[in-house]
Amino acid sequence: MWLSRRRRARQFEETALPHLADVYRFARQLADEEQAQDLVQDTYLRAWKYFDSFQAGTNCRAWLFRILHNVWTDRFRQSRLELSLNEQSETAIEPYYDWEDEFMREELSAELEQALAQLPEAYRWAVLLADVEELSYQEIAQVMDCPIGTVMSRINRGRRTLARLLRATEQSEPQAEHKRSS
Amino acid sequence: MDCKEFRESLDFYADGELAPEAEAAARLHLNECAACRRAEAELLRLRRALKRTVAQHQPPPELVRRVEALIGAHRPHRLWQRRISLPAPVFALLLVATLLVGLGVASLRRAPPGKQSASVQPEQKPPAPAPAPQGNLDLARFDHGERATIYKVRRTQAGDAQ
Ligand SMILES: [Zn+2]
C-alpha cells in the first residue's frame, strides 16, 4: 500500500504538477492573486484526491482545467448564474469582427488584461482555453461541461466582444491610464 | 467559399476545427482574398497578445511549495525516496567502490606483524647513519678522502650485524 501510494505520488508529480504555472496563470484571469492561489490549491487538492480517475495518456491539462472549472463554479456560483442568463440570447455565430485593419497595437498587455476582466466569464473561459491553452473544442466542452455548439458560440462571441472592449479601451486611453494607476 | 462563409468559419479555421474539405476551401479563399487574410492575421495577433498577457503572471513560490507539501503530506520522506530512486545504478556503484576500498584498507591493517613496520616505513629509505663501532672503521682511508667507501663499508657491516 505504501508503495502504490508512493508511485501514485510520483505519477502525480510527473503529470499534474508541471501544469501548476498554467493553472495559476489561468486562475489569475478569473480572480485576484489571493483568490487565484486558493483556486489553484483547491484544484490540486481535488486533483490529488481524484487522481485515480485521471486516465493516463489523456490530456492532463484539460483534466486539471475541468477541476479548476468545478472549483471556480463552486466558489463563484452567483456570478455564474448571472452569466447563463444573458447568454441565452446569444447563440448564433457572428460572422464579422469589429476590426477592419489593425485594431491592436503590438504592446497592449495592460489594455488586454483590462478588457479580459470585463469580458463575461463564460466567454473568458472559452477564449482563454482555445487561444492560450489551445484545447480542442471537444476538450473545452468537457472542461466547461456544455455542448460543443455552446463552446463555438462562446469562442466566437468572446473574441468579438474582446475586440470591441479593446477598441473602447484604446479610444478612452487617458481614462484607462487613470484607472490603472489608482 | 465567399467572404461571408469564410468569416463564419474563421474561428474554426484558426482553431483547426474545420473538416479537411472545409479547411481546404477556406485556405483557397484566403489565397484569393486580402481582406480575409487581414481578418485572420488580426485573430492570430489577438491570440499572441492573449498568450503574452496571461504569461506575465508567475505562481508565487510559496504556492508551489504549499501544493507540493499537499502531496508530500501523503508521502513521507519524499526527498529521501527521491534521492535513492533516481540514481540507483550510480548509488550501487558507489556502494561497491566504498566496500572495496574498505576491504583493502582492512587487509593492509591485518598484515603479519613482521611486515607491519616495513609497510609503514619504506625499505628504500636508508637508515640514519648511526655511529658505527669504532673498531670497524679504517680511519686512514678516511684521511685519504675516501668518505663514500667508508660509508659503504659501514652500511654493509651494519646489515651483517642485524
Ligand atoms: Zn474574403
Tab-separated table of C-alpha atoms and ligand atoms in Angstrom:
chain	number	residue	atom	x	y	z
A	1	MET	CA	0.000	0.000	0.000
A	2	TRP	CA	2.857	2.298	0.881
A	3	LEU	CA	4.483	1.502	-2.443
A	4	SER	CA	1.414	2.147	-4.559
A	5	ARG	CA	0.846	5.429	-2.751
A	6	ARG	CA	4.430	6.347	-3.427
A	7	ARG	CA	4.058	5.511	-7.112
A	8	ARG	CA	0.812	7.475	-7.275
A	9	ALA	CA	2.561	10.483	-5.798
A	10	ARG	CA	5.375	10.210	-8.289
A	11	GLN	CA	2.924	9.968	-11.183
A	12	PHE	CA	1.055	12.978	-9.901
A	13	GLU	CA	4.307	14.846	-9.594
A	14	GLU	CA	5.219	13.991	-13.178
A	15	THR	CA	1.865	14.543	-14.879
A	16	ALA	CA	-0.101	17.091	-12.855
A	17	LEU	CA	2.429	19.302	-11.056
A	18	PRO	CA	4.179	20.576	-14.223
A	19	HIS	CA	0.920	22.371	-15.180
A	20	LEU	CA	0.727	24.351	-11.954
A	21	ALA	CA	2.008	27.551	-13.554
A	22	ASP	CA	-0.539	27.296	-16.382
A	23	VAL	CA	-3.369	26.649	-13.977
A	24	TYR	CA	-2.278	29.569	-11.814
A	25	ARG	CA	-1.992	31.962	-14.760
A	26	PHE	CA	-5.440	30.936	-15.913
A	27	ALA	CA	-6.890	31.339	-12.428
A	28	ARG	CA	-5.259	34.758	-12.280
A	29	GLN	CA	-7.506	35.820	-15.177
A	30	LEU	CA	-10.531	34.833	-13.107
A	31	ALA	CA	-9.601	36.238	-9.737
A	32	ASP	CA	-7.125	38.379	-7.818
A	33	GLU	CA	-3.814	36.960	-6.622
A	34	GLU	CA	-5.060	35.658	-3.291
A	35	GLN	CA	-8.194	34.063	-4.723
A	36	ALA	CA	-6.215	32.635	-7.616
A	37	GLN	CA	-3.886	30.929	-5.139
A	38	ASP	CA	-6.867	29.454	-3.317
A	39	LEU	CA	-8.361	28.261	-6.586
A	40	VAL	CA	-5.117	26.561	-7.570
A	41	GLN	CA	-4.648	24.969	-4.186
A	42	ASP	CA	-8.200	23.613	-4.115
A	43	THR	CA	-7.834	22.419	-7.689
A	44	TYR	CA	-4.690	20.456	-6.866
A	45	LEU	CA	-6.173	19.149	-3.640
A	46	ARG	CA	-9.110	17.757	-5.620
A	47	ALA	CA	-6.867	16.552	-8.425
A	48	TRP	CA	-4.744	14.647	-5.918
A	49	LYS	CA	-7.814	13.208	-4.246
A	50	TYR	CA	-9.327	12.013	-7.519
A	51	PHE	CA	-6.097	11.300	-9.355
A	52	ASP	CA	-7.162	7.665	-9.807
A	53	SER	CA	-9.977	8.888	-12.075
A	54	PHE	CA	-7.456	10.517	-14.410
A	55	GLN	CA	-6.829	8.320	-17.441
A	56	ALA	CA	-3.142	8.135	-18.205
A	57	GLY	CA	-2.361	9.184	-21.756
A	58	THR	CA	-5.215	11.704	-21.931
A	59	ASN	CA	-4.695	15.453	-21.692
A	60	CYS	CA	-3.840	16.149	-18.077
A	61	ARG	CA	-4.077	19.902	-18.569
A	62	ALA	CA	-7.665	19.582	-19.822
A	63	TRP	CA	-8.435	17.395	-16.818
A	64	LEU	CA	-6.953	19.985	-14.441
A	65	PHE	CA	-8.866	22.823	-16.091
A	66	ARG	CA	-12.041	20.838	-15.695
A	67	ILE	CA	-11.369	20.569	-11.980
A	68	LEU	CA	-10.484	24.253	-11.855
A	69	HIS	CA	-13.798	24.983	-13.533
A	70	ASN	CA	-15.637	22.930	-10.914
A	71	VAL	CA	-13.784	24.593	-8.053
A	72	TRP	CA	-14.399	28.011	-9.545
A	73	THR	CA	-18.094	27.258	-10.132
A	74	ASP	CA	-18.493	26.159	-6.526
A	75	ARG	CA	-16.877	29.333	-5.281
A	76	PHE	CA	-18.427	31.835	-7.625
A	77	ARG	CA	-21.791	30.248	-8.247
A	78	GLN	CA	-23.541	33.582	-8.040
A	79	SER	CA	-21.737	35.212	-10.932
A	80	ARG	CA	-22.168	32.034	-12.956
A	81	LEU	CA	-25.955	32.348	-12.614
A	82	GLU	CA	-25.915	35.930	-13.835
A	83	LEU	CA	-23.902	34.858	-16.803
A	84	SER	CA	-26.034	31.989	-18.013
A	85	LEU	CA	-28.980	34.365	-18.079
A	86	ASN	CA	-27.599	36.881	-20.541
A	87	GLU	CA	-26.052	34.122	-22.599
A	88	GLN	CA	-29.356	32.647	-23.666
A	89	SER	CA	-29.964	35.480	-26.081
A	90	GLU	CA	-26.622	34.931	-27.798
A	91	THR	CA	-26.376	31.680	-29.682
A	92	ALA	CA	-25.816	32.441	-33.369
A	93	ILE	CA	-22.369	32.852	-34.923
A	94	GLU	CA	-21.471	36.437	-35.626
A	95	PRO	CA	-19.611	36.470	-38.959
A	96	TYR	CA	-17.823	39.812	-38.873
A	97	TYR	CA	-15.331	41.094	-36.429
A	98	ASP	CA	-15.434	44.701	-35.395
A	99	TRP	CA	-11.953	45.228	-36.622
A	100	GLU	CA	-11.096	46.468	-40.084
A	101	ASP	CA	-7.358	46.816	-40.125
A	102	GLU	CA	-5.059	46.590	-37.189
A	103	PHE	CA	-7.243	47.145	-34.199
A	104	MET	CA	-4.463	46.256	-31.837
A	105	ARG	CA	-1.077	47.723	-31.207
A	106	GLU	CA	1.675	45.229	-30.533
A	107	GLU	CA	2.175	46.135	-26.905
A	108	LEU	CA	-1.141	46.239	-25.136
A	109	SER	CA	-0.928	43.721	-22.348
A	110	ALA	CA	-2.348	46.196	-19.844
A	111	GLU	CA	-5.279	47.094	-22.087
A	112	LEU	CA	-5.870	43.478	-22.954
A	113	GLU	CA	-5.892	42.400	-19.324
A	114	GLN	CA	-8.375	45.160	-18.581
A	115	ALA	CA	-10.577	44.092	-21.499
A	116	LEU	CA	-10.348	40.451	-20.396
A	117	ALA	CA	-11.511	41.372	-16.910
A	118	GLN	CA	-14.618	42.966	-18.425
A	119	LEU	CA	-15.360	40.001	-20.667
A	120	PRO	CA	-18.259	37.818	-19.375
A	121	GLU	CA	-16.702	34.874	-17.562
A	122	ALA	CA	-18.087	32.124	-19.807
A	123	TYR	CA	-16.579	33.922	-22.803
A	124	ARG	CA	-13.311	34.442	-20.975
A	125	TRP	CA	-13.101	30.746	-20.163
A	126	ALA	CA	-13.826	29.683	-23.726
A	127	VAL	CA	-11.463	32.182	-25.379
A	128	LEU	CA	-8.579	31.513	-22.986
A	129	LEU	CA	-8.987	27.754	-23.228
A	130	ALA	CA	-8.894	27.987	-27.017
A	131	ASP	CA	-6.278	30.707	-27.572
A	132	VAL	CA	-3.934	30.316	-24.622
A	133	GLU	CA	-4.332	26.685	-23.585
A	134	GLU	CA	-5.014	25.535	-27.147
A	135	LEU	CA	-7.536	22.914	-26.116
A	136	SER	CA	-9.798	21.383	-28.753
A	137	TYR	CA	-13.488	22.307	-28.806
A	138	GLN	CA	-14.241	18.815	-27.544
A	139	GLU	CA	-11.929	19.309	-24.573
A	140	ILE	CA	-13.322	22.769	-23.877
A	141	ALA	CA	-16.853	21.329	-23.894
A	142	GLN	CA	-15.709	18.807	-21.270
A	143	VAL	CA	-13.962	21.445	-19.182
A	144	MET	CA	-16.952	23.791	-19.225
A	145	ASP	CA	-19.481	20.963	-19.098
A	146	CYS	CA	-21.552	22.238	-22.023
A	147	PRO	CA	-22.380	21.216	-25.610
A	148	ILE	CA	-19.841	21.850	-28.379
A	149	GLY	CA	-22.241	24.263	-30.075
A	150	THR	CA	-22.166	26.424	-26.954
A	151	VAL	CA	-18.363	26.306	-26.981
A	152	MET	CA	-18.322	27.507	-30.596
A	153	SER	CA	-20.623	30.417	-29.956
A	154	ARG	CA	-18.795	31.366	-26.750
A	155	ILE	CA	-15.451	31.455	-28.526
A	156	ASN	CA	-16.888	33.375	-31.458
A	157	ARG	CA	-18.781	35.874	-29.291
A	158	GLY	CA	-15.978	36.076	-26.803
A	159	ARG	CA	-13.351	37.091	-29.331
A	160	ARG	CA	-15.613	39.710	-30.905
A	161	THR	CA	-16.630	41.135	-27.568
A	162	LEU	CA	-12.963	41.250	-26.566
A	163	ALA	CA	-12.088	43.119	-29.761
A	164	ARG	CA	-14.860	45.611	-29.064
A	165	LEU	CA	-13.752	46.099	-25.473
A	166	LEU	CA	-10.174	46.627	-26.629
A	167	ARG	CA	-11.211	49.219	-29.121
A	168	ALA	CA	-13.214	51.002	-26.423
A	169	THR	CA	-10.213	50.882	-24.078
A	170	GLU	CA	-7.921	52.283	-26.731
A	171	GLN	CA	-10.302	55.101	-27.530
A	172	SER	CA	-10.526	56.136	-23.880
A	173	GLU	CA	-6.774	55.849	-23.302
A	174	PRO	CA	-6.320	58.705	-20.757
A	175	GLN	CA	-9.199	57.376	-18.664
A	176	ALA	CA	-7.780	53.880	-18.770
A	177	GLU	CA	-4.412	55.218	-17.696
A	178	HIS	CA	-6.050	56.911	-14.719
A	179	LYS	CA	-7.956	53.763	-13.780
A	180	ARG	CA	-4.833	51.642	-13.790
A	181	SER	CA	-2.774	53.931	-11.633
A	182	SER	CA	-5.437	54.303	-8.945
B	1	MET	CA	-16.361	29.859	-50.420
B	2	ASP	CA	-17.171	33.572	-50.325
B	3	CYS	CA	-16.196	36.175	-47.751
B	4	LYS	CA	-19.298	35.699	-45.621
B	5	GLU	CA	-18.833	31.946	-45.478
B	6	PHE	CA	-15.165	32.364	-44.670
B	7	ARG	CA	-15.827	34.836	-41.872
B	8	GLU	CA	-18.407	32.500	-40.397
B	9	SER	CA	-15.852	29.749	-40.212
B	10	LEU	CA	-12.820	31.911	-39.410
B	11	ASP	CA	-12.765	30.930	-35.721
B	12	PHE	CA	-12.990	27.249	-36.523
B	13	TYR	CA	-10.361	27.622	-39.212
B	14	ALA	CA	-7.964	29.379	-36.837
B	15	ASP	CA	-8.657	26.786	-34.146
B	16	GLY	CA	-8.026	23.891	-36.520
B	17	GLU	CA	-11.556	22.602	-36.030
B	18	LEU	CA	-12.723	22.547	-39.659
B	19	ALA	CA	-13.240	19.314	-41.555
B	20	PRO	CA	-10.470	18.708	-44.138
B	21	GLU	CA	-12.604	19.745	-47.170
B	22	ALA	CA	-13.860	22.897	-45.457
B	23	GLU	CA	-10.329	23.735	-44.390
B	24	ALA	CA	-9.078	23.356	-47.957
B	25	ALA	CA	-11.868	25.622	-49.207
B	26	ALA	CA	-11.045	28.207	-46.537
B	27	ARG	CA	-7.362	28.137	-47.493
B	28	LEU	CA	-8.300	28.596	-51.115
B	29	HIS	CA	-10.352	31.673	-50.254
B	30	LEU	CA	-7.517	33.074	-48.132
B	31	ASN	CA	-5.182	32.825	-51.114
B	32	GLU	CA	-7.545	34.943	-53.176
B	33	CYS	CA	-8.821	37.457	-50.628
B	34	ALA	CA	-6.599	40.047	-48.957
B	35	ALA	CA	-9.372	41.317	-46.666
B	36	CYS	CA	-9.941	37.874	-45.179
B	37	ARG	CA	-6.189	37.379	-44.828
B	38	ARG	CA	-6.125	40.542	-42.729
B	39	ALA	CA	-9.030	39.285	-40.644
B	40	GLU	CA	-7.186	36.033	-39.998
B	41	ALA	CA	-3.967	37.884	-39.194
B	42	GLU	CA	-5.825	40.000	-36.624
B	43	LEU	CA	-7.259	36.916	-34.996
B	44	LEU	CA	-3.781	35.423	-34.715
B	45	ARG	CA	-2.470	38.698	-33.331
B	46	LEU	CA	-5.171	38.659	-30.689
B	47	ARG	CA	-4.130	35.115	-29.816
B	48	ARG	CA	-0.461	36.065	-29.453
B	49	ALA	CA	-1.364	39.079	-27.333
B	50	LEU	CA	-3.535	36.898	-25.093
B	51	LYS	CA	-0.714	34.416	-24.610
B	52	ARG	CA	1.659	37.237	-23.688
B	53	THR	CA	-0.809	38.818	-21.310
B	54	VAL	CA	-1.575	35.596	-19.479
B	55	ALA	CA	2.086	34.570	-19.368
B	56	GLN	CA	3.191	37.628	-17.397
B	57	HIS	CA	1.938	36.126	-14.131
B	58	GLN	CA	4.156	33.723	-12.236
B	59	PRO	CA	2.905	31.449	-9.472
B	60	PRO	CA	4.316	32.586	-6.111
B	61	PRO	CA	6.970	30.153	-4.820
B	62	GLU	CA	5.035	29.665	-1.575
B	63	LEU	CA	2.031	28.429	-3.566
B	64	VAL	CA	4.202	25.900	-5.366
B	65	ARG	CA	5.624	24.771	-2.030
B	66	ARG	CA	2.168	24.529	-0.471
B	67	VAL	CA	0.874	22.375	-3.313
B	68	GLU	CA	3.964	20.169	-3.184
B	69	ALA	CA	3.575	19.811	0.567
B	70	LEU	CA	-0.006	18.795	-0.008
B	71	ILE	CA	1.219	15.752	-1.860
B	72	GLY	CA	4.213	15.314	0.408
B	73	ALA	CA	1.836	15.064	3.357
B	74	HIS	CA	0.548	11.833	1.907
B	75	ARG	CA	4.046	10.647	1.160
B	76	PRO	CA	6.598	10.745	3.968
B	77	HIS	CA	10.358	11.044	3.367
B	78	ARG	CA	9.802	12.454	-0.073
B	79	LEU	CA	13.329	13.767	-0.569
B	80	TRP	CA	14.928	10.645	0.788
B	81	GLN	CA	12.925	8.419	-1.572
B	82	ARG	CA	13.676	10.600	-4.479
B	83	ARG	CA	17.420	10.614	-3.988
B	84	ILE	CA	17.553	6.852	-3.671
B	85	SER	CA	15.231	6.112	-6.523
B	86	LEU	CA	16.733	8.368	-9.163
B	87	PRO	CA	20.455	7.497	-9.297
B	88	ALA	CA	20.138	3.834	-8.282
B	89	PRO	CA	22.925	2.430	-10.534
B	90	VAL	CA	25.294	5.210	-9.501
B	91	PHE	CA	24.443	4.638	-5.882
B	92	ALA	CA	25.121	0.902	-6.214
B	93	LEU	CA	28.474	1.546	-7.876
B	94	LEU	CA	29.475	3.971	-5.138
B	95	LEU	CA	28.471	1.439	-2.509
B	96	VAL	CA	30.565	-1.316	-4.127
B	97	ALA	CA	33.547	1.026	-4.522
B	98	THR	CA	33.334	2.070	-0.877
B	99	LEU	CA	33.196	-1.577	0.213
B	100	LEU	CA	36.224	-2.477	-1.906
B	101	VAL	CA	38.310	0.390	-0.561
B	102	GLY	CA	37.239	-0.504	2.973
B	103	LEU	CA	38.268	-4.155	2.497
B	104	GLY	CA	41.608	-3.092	1.031
B	105	VAL	CA	42.457	-0.904	3.970
B	106	ALA	CA	41.352	-3.576	6.410
B	107	SER	CA	43.579	-6.240	4.771
B	108	LEU	CA	46.595	-3.927	4.965
B	109	ARG	CA	45.912	-3.277	8.609
B	110	ARG	CA	45.638	-7.007	9.231
B	111	ALA	CA	49.049	-7.787	7.598
B	112	PRO	CA	51.567	-10.051	9.554
B	113	PRO	CA	53.211	-8.161	12.427
B	114	GLY	CA	56.710	-8.651	10.975
B	115	LYS	CA	55.880	-6.756	7.841
B	116	GLN	CA	53.932	-4.103	9.618
B	117	SER	CA	56.857	-1.756	10.183
B	118	ALA	CA	58.044	-2.391	6.642
B	119	SER	CA	54.753	-1.290	5.179
B	120	VAL	CA	54.695	1.800	7.281
B	121	GLN	CA	58.350	2.751	6.674
B	122	PRO	CA	59.543	2.225	3.089
B	123	GLU	CA	62.543	-0.061	2.815
B	124	GLN	CA	64.340	2.140	0.300
B	125	LYS	CA	64.881	4.809	2.900
B	126	PRO	CA	68.487	4.480	4.137
B	127	PRO	CA	68.724	4.131	7.881
B	128	ALA	CA	70.063	7.170	9.654
B	129	PRO	CA	73.853	6.893	9.842
B	130	ALA	CA	74.373	5.602	13.273
B	131	PRO	CA	77.771	5.847	14.887
B	132	ALA	CA	79.374	2.557	13.954
B	133	PRO	CA	81.678	0.677	16.320
B	134	GLN	CA	84.973	2.463	16.194
B	135	GLY	CA	86.996	-0.680	15.670
B	136	ASN	CA	85.479	-1.449	12.277
B	137	LEU	CA	86.496	1.831	10.722
B	138	ASP	CA	89.757	2.311	8.836
B	139	LEU	CA	90.471	5.877	9.835
B	140	ALA	CA	93.452	6.005	7.479
B	141	ARG	CA	91.149	5.706	4.446
B	142	PHE	CA	89.066	8.476	5.816
B	143	ASP	CA	92.169	10.604	5.968
B	144	HIS	CA	92.768	9.940	2.261
B	145	GLY	CA	89.357	11.349	1.403
B	146	GLU	CA	87.524	8.059	0.751
B	147	ARG	CA	84.332	9.034	2.504
B	148	ALA	CA	81.998	7.062	0.285
B	149	THR	CA	83.894	3.875	0.664
B	150	ILE	CA	83.937	4.203	4.377
B	151	TYR	CA	80.229	4.773	4.436
B	152	LYS	CA	79.549	1.748	2.183
B	153	VAL	CA	81.626	-0.486	4.354
B	154	ARG	CA	79.850	0.743	7.425
B	155	ARG	CA	76.450	0.057	5.829
B	156	THR	CA	77.394	-3.498	4.878
B	157	GLN	CA	78.691	-4.126	8.326
B	158	ALA	CA	75.527	-2.720	9.869
B	159	GLY	CA	73.464	-5.022	7.620
B	160	ASP	CA	75.548	-8.036	8.601
B	161	ALA	CA	75.209	-7.197	12.217
B	162	GLN	CA	71.385	-7.475	12.106
C	1	ZN	ZN	-12.773	37.206	-48.261
